[in-house]
PDB file of C-alpha atoms and ligand atoms in Angstrom:
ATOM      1  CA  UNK A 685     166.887 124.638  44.993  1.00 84.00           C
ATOM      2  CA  UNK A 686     163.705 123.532  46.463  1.00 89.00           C
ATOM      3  CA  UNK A 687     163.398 120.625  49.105  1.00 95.00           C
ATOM      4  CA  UNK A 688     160.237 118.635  47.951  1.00 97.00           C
ATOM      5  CA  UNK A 689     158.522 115.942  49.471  1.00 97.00           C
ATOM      6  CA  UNK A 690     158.944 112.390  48.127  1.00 97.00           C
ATOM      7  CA  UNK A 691     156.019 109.796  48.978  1.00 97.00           C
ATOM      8  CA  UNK A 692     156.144 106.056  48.958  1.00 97.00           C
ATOM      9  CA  UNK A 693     153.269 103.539  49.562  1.00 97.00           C
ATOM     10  CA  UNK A 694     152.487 100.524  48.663  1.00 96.00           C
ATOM     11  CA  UNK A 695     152.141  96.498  49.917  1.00 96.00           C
ATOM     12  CA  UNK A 696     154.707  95.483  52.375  1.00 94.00           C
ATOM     13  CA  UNK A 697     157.933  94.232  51.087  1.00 94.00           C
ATOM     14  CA  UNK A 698     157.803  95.390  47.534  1.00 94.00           C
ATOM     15  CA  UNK A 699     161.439  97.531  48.158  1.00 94.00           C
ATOM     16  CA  UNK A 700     159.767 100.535  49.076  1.00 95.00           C
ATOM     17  CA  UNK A 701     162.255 101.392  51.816  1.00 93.00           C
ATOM     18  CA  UNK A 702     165.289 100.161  49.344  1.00 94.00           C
ATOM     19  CA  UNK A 703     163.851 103.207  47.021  1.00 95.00           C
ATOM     20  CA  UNK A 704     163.797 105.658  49.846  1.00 95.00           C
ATOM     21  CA  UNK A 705     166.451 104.606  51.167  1.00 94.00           C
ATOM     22  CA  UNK A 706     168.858 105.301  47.585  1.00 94.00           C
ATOM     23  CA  UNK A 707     166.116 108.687  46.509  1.00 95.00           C
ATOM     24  CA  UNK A 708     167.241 109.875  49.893  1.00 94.00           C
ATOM     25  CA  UNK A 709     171.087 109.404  49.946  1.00 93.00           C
ATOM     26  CA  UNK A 710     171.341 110.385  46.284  1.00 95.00           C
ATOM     27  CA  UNK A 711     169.497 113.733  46.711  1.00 95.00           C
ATOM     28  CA  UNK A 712     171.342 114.204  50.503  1.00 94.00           C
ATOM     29  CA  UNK A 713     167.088 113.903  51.827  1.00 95.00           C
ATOM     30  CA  UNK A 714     166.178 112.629  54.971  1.00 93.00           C
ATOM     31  CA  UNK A 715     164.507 108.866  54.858  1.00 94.00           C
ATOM     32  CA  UNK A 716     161.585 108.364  57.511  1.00 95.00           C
ATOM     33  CA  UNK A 717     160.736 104.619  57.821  1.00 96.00           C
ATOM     34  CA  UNK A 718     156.622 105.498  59.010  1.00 97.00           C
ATOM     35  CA  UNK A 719     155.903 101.366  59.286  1.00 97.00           C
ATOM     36  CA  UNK A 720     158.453 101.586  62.250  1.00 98.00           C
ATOM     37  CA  UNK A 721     156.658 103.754  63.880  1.00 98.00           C
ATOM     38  CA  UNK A 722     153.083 101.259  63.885  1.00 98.00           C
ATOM     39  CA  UNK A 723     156.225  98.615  64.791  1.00 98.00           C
ATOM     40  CA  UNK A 724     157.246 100.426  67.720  1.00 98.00           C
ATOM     41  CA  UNK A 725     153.960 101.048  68.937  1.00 98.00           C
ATOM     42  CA  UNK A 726     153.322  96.938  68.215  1.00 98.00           C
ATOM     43  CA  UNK A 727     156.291  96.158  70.109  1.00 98.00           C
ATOM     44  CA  UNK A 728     155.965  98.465  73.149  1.00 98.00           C
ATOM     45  CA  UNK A 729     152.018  96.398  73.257  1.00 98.00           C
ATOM     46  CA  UNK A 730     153.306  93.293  73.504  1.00 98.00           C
ATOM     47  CA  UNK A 731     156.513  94.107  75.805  1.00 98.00           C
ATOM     48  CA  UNK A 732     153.723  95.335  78.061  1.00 98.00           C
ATOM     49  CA  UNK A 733     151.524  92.003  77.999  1.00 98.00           C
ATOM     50  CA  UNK A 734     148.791  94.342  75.713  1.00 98.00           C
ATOM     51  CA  UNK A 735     148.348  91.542  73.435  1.00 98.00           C
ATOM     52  CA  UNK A 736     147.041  88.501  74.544  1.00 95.00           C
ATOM     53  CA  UNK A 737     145.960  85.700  71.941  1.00 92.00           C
ATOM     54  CA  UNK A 738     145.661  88.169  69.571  1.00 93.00           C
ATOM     55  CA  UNK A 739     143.989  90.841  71.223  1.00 97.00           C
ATOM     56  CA  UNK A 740     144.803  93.889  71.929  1.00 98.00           C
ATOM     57  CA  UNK A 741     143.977  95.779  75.119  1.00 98.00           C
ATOM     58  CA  UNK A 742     143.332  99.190  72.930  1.00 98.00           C
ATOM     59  CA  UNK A 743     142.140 100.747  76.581  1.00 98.00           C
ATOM     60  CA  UNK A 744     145.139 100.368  78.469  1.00 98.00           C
ATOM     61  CA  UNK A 745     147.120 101.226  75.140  1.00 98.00           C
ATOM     62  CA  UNK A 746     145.160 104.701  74.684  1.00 98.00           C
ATOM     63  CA  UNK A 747     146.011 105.093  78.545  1.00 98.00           C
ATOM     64  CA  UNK A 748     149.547 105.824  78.121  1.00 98.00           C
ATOM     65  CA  UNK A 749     150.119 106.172  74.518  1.00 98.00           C
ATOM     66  CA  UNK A 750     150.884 109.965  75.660  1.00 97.00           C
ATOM     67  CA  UNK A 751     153.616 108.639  77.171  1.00 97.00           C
ATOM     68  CA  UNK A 752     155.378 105.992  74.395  1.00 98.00           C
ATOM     69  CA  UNK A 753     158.156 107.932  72.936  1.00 98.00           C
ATOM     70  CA  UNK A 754     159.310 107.027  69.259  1.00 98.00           C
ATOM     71  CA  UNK A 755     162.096 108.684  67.671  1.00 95.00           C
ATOM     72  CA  UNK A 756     164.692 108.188  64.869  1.00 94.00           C
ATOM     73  CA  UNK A 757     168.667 108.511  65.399  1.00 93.00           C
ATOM     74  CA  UNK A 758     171.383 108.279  62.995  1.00 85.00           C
ATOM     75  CA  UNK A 759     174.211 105.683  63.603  1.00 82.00           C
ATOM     76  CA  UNK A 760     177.249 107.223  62.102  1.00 80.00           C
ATOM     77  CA  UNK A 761     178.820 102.641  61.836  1.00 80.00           C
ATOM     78  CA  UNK A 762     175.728 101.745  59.743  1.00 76.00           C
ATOM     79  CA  UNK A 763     175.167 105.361  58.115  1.00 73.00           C
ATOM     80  CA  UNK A 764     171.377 104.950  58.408  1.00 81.00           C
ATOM     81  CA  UNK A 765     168.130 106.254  60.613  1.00 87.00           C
ATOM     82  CA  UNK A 766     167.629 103.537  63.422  1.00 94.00           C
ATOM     83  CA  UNK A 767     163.985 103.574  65.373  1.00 97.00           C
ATOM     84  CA  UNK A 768     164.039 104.751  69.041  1.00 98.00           C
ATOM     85  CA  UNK A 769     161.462 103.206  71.572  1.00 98.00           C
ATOM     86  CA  UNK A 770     161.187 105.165  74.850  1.00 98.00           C
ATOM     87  CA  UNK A 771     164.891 105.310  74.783  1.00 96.00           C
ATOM     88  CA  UNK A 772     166.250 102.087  73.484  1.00 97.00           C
ATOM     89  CA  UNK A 773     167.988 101.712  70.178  1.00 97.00           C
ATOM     90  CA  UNK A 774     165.086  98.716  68.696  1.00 98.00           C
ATOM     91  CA  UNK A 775     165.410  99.009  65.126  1.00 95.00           C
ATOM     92  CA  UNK A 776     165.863  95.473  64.681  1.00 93.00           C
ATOM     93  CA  UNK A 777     163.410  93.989  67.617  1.00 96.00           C
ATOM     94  CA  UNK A 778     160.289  95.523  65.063  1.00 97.00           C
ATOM     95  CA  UNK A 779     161.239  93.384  62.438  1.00 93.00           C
ATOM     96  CA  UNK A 780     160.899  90.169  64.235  1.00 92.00           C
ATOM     97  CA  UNK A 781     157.955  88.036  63.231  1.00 92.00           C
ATOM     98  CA  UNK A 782     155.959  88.736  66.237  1.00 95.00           C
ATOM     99  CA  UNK A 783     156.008  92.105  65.538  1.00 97.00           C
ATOM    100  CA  UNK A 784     155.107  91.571  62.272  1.00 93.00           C
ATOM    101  CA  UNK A 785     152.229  89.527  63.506  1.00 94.00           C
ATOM    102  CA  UNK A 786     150.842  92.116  65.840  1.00 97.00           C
ATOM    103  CA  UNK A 787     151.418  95.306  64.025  1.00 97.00           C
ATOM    104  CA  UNK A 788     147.920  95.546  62.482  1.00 95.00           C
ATOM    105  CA  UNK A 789     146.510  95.220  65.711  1.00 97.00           C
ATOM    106  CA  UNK A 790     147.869  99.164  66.680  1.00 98.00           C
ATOM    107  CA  UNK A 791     147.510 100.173  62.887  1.00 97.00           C
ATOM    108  CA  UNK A 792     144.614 100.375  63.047  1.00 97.00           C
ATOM    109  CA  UNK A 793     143.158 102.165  65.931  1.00 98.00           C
ATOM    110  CA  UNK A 794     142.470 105.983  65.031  1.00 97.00           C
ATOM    111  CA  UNK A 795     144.287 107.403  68.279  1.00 98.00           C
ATOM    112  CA  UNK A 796     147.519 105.861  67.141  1.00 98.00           C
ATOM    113  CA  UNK A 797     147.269 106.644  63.785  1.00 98.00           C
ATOM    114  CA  UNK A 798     147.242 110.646  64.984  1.00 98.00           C
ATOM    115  CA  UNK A 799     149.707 110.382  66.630  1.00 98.00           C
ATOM    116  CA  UNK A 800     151.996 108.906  64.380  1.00 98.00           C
ATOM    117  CA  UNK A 801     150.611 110.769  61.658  1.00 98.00           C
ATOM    118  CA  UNK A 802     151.366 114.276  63.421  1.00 98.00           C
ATOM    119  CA  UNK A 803     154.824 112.809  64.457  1.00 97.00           C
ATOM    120  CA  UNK A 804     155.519 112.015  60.999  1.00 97.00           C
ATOM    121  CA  UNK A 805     154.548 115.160  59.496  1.00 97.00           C
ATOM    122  CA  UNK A 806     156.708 117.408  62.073  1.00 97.00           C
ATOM    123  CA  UNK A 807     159.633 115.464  61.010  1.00 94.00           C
ATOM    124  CA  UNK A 808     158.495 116.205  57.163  1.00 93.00           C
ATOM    125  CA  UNK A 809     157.712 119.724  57.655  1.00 94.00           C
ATOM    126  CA  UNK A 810     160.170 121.917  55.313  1.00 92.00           C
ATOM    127  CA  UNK A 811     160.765 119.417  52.724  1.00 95.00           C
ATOM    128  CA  UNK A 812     163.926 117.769  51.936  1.00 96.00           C
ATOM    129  CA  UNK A 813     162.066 114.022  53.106  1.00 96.00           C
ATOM    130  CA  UNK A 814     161.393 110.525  51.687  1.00 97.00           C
ATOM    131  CA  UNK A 815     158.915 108.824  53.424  1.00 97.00           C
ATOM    132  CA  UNK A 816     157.691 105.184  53.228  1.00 97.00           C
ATOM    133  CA  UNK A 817     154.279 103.512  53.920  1.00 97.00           C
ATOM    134  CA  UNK A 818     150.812 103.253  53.562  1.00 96.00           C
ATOM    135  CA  UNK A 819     148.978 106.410  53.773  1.00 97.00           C
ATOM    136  CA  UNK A 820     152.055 109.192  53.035  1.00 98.00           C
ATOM    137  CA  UNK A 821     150.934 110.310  49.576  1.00 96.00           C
ATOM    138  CA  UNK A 822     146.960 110.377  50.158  1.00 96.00           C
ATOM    139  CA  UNK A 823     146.935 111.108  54.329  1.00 97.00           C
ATOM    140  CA  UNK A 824     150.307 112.292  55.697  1.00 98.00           C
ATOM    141  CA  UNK A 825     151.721 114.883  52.924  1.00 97.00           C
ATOM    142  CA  UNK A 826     148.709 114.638  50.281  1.00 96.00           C
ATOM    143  CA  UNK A 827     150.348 117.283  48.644  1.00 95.00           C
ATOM    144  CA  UNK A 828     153.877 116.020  48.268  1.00 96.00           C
ATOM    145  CA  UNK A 829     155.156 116.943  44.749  1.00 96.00           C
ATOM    146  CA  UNK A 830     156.207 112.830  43.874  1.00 96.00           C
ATOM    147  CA  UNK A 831     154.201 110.498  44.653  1.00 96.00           C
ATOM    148  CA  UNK A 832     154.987 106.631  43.966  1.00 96.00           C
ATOM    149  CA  UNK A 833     152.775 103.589  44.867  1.00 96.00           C
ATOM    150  CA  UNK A 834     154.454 100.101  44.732  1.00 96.00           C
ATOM    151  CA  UNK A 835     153.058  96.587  44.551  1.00 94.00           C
ATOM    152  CA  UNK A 836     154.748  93.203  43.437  1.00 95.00           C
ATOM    153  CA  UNK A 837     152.951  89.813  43.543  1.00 96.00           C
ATOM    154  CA  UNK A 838     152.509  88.309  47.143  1.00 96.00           C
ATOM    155  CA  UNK A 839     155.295  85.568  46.349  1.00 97.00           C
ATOM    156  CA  UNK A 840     157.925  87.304  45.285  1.00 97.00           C
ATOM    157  CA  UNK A 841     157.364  89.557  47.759  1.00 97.00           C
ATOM    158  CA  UNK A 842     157.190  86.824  50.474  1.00 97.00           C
ATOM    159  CA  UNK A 843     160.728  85.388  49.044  1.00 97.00           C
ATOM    160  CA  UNK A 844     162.232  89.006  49.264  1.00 95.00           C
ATOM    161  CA  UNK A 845     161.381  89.385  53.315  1.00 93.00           C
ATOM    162  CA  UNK A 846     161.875  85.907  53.175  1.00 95.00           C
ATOM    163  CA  UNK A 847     165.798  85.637  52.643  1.00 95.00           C
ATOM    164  CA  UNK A 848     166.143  89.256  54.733  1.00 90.00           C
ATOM    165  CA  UNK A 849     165.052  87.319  57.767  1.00 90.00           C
ATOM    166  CA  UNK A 850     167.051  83.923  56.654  1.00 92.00           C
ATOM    167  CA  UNK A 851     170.453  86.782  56.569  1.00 91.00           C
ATOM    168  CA  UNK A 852     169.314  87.987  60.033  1.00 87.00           C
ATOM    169  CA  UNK A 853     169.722  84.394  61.190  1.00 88.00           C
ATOM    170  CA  UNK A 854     166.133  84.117  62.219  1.00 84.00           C
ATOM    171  CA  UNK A 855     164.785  80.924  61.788  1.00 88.00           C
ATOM    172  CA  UNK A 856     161.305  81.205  59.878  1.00 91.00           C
ATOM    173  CA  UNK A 857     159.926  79.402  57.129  1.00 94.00           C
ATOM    174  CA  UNK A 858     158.567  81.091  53.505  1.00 96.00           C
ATOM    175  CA  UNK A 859     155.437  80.074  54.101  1.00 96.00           C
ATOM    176  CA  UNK A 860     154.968  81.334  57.373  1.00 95.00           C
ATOM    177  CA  UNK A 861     156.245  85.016  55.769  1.00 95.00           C
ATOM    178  CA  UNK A 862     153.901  84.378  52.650  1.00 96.00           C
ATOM    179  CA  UNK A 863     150.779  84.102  55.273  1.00 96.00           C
ATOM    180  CA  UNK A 864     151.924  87.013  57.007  1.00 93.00           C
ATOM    181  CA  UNK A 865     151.932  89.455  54.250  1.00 96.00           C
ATOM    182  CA  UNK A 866     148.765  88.130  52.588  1.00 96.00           C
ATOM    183  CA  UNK A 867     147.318  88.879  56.132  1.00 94.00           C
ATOM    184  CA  UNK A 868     148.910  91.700  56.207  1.00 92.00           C
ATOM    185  CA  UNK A 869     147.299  93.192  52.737  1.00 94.00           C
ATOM    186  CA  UNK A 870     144.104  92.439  53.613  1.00 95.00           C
ATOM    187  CA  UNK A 871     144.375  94.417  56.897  1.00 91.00           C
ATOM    188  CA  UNK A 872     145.936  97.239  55.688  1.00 91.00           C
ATOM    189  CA  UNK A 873     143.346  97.730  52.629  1.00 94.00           C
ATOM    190  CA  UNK A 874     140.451  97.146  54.629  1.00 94.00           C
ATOM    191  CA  UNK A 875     140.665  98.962  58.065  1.00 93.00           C
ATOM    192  CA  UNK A 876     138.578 101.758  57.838  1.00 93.00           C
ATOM    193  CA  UNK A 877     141.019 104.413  59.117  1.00 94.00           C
ATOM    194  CA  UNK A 878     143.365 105.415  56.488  1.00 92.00           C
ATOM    195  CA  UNK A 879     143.696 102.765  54.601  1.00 94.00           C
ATOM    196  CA  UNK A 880     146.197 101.785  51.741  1.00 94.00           C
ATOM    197  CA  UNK A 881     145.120 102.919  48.398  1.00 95.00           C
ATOM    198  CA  UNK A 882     147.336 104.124  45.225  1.00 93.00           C
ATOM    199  CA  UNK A 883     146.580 108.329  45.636  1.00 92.00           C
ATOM    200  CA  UNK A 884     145.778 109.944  42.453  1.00 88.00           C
ATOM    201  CA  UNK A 885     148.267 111.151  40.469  1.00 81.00           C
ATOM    202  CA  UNK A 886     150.803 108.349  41.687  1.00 84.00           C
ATOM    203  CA  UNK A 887     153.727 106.952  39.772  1.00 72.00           C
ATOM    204  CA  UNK A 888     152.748 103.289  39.941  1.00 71.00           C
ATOM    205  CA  UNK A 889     155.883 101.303  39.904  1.00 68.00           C
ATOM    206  CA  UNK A 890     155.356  96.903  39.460  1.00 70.00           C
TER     207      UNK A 890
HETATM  208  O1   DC B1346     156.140  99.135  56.082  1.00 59.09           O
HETATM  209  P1   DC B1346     156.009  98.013  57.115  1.00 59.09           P
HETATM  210  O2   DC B1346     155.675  96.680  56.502  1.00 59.09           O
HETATM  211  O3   DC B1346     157.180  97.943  58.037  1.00 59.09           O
HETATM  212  O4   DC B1346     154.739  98.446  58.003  1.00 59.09           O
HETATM  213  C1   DC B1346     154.273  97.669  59.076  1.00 59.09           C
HETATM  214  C2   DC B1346     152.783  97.845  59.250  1.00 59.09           C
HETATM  215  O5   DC B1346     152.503  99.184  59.680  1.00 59.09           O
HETATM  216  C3   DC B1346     151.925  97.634  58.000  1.00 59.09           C
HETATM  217  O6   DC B1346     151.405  96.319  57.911  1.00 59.09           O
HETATM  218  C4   DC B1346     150.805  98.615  58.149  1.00 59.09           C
HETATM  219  C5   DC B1346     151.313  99.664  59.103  1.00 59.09           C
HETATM  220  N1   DC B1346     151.570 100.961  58.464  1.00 59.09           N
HETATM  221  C6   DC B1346     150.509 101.838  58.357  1.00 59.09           C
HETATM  222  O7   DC B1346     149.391 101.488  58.743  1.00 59.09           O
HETATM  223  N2   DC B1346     150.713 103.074  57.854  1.00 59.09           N
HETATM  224  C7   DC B1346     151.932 103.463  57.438  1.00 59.09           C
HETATM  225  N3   DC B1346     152.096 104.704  56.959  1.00 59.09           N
HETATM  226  C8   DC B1346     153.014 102.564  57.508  1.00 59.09           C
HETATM  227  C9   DC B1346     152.799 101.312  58.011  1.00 59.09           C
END
């Protein structure tokens, strides 16, 4: 049977990886997790003083983003894809509030969205893939054969990342979370490289 090509985008926090997640184990598909990828590239900027006050130093991050190495393994205790940054097992670190914070600092910036666009479709390439994020269905595989675009008001989707971080034990409040995804929506839908918009021909899922 043919491996096709499953896109997911949408706002942050709607459950988007939660569908990929289950399309993926159900039709034995590999799940990609793209937002980790802008994560890791966040993360590795401020672990490298990049960021100060908000600003990112996009020269000295086009300098060696040659060099950042992002990659996905599979951890047979948890059964799922963990992100890789130059080496180090940091699937957790990226979902930190600071990284959340910074992320659409690197987002972006054209030079990092080739890259992780080209790294995301070599691990599509062949089929057999569910991918989550912003741009998959209209930028990364515009002609995957499903395409689904997800939204969900910005308070229930602040509640729902809301009580993931609580569970993680990190101590932030709703309304900081609410602020950060409302930010968060406007950046993504207005940068002018790639930005997120339903593709045509989308299952639109509320
Ligand atoms: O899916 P997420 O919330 O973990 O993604 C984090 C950020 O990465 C999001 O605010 C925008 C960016 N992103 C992107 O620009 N393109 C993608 N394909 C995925 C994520």
């Amino acid at each position: 049977m043919k491996r096709i090509t499953i896109a997911i985008d949408g706002f942050s926090s709607c459950g988007k990886s939660t569908l990929a997640k289950q399309l993926a184990h159900h039709l034995h598909y590999t799940y990609i997790d793209s937002g980790a990828m802008y994560r890791a590239v966040a993360l590795y900027a401020i672990e490298n003083g990049l960021v100060n006050e908000g600003v990112l130093n996009k020269v000295a991050l086009l300098r060696v983003l040659n060099h950042i190495h992002i990659g996905f393994e599979h951890d047979d205790a948890t059964q799922s894809s963990e992100t890789w940054l130059d080496g180090r097992n940091v699937e957790h670190r990226i979902r930190e509030m600071d990284v959340s914070h910074n992320v659409t600092l690197v987002s972006p910036v054209p030079e990092v969205r080739a890259k992780l666009v080209h790294l995301q479709q070599q691990l599509g390439q062949g089929g057999g893939v569910v991918m989550d994020g912003r741009d998959i269905g209209t930028v990364v595989f515009p002609n995957a054969e499903v395409k689904f675009f997800m939204t969900a008001r910005p308070d229930v989707r602040a509640m729902r990342r809301f009580l993931e971080l609580k569970g993680r034990g990190a101590g932030v409040s709703y309304e900081k979370v609410l602020a950060n995804i409302e930010r968060r929506d406007t950046d993504d839908t207005t940068r002018a490289a790639d930005p997120l918009v339903q593709a045509p021909g989308c299952l639109r899922h509320r």
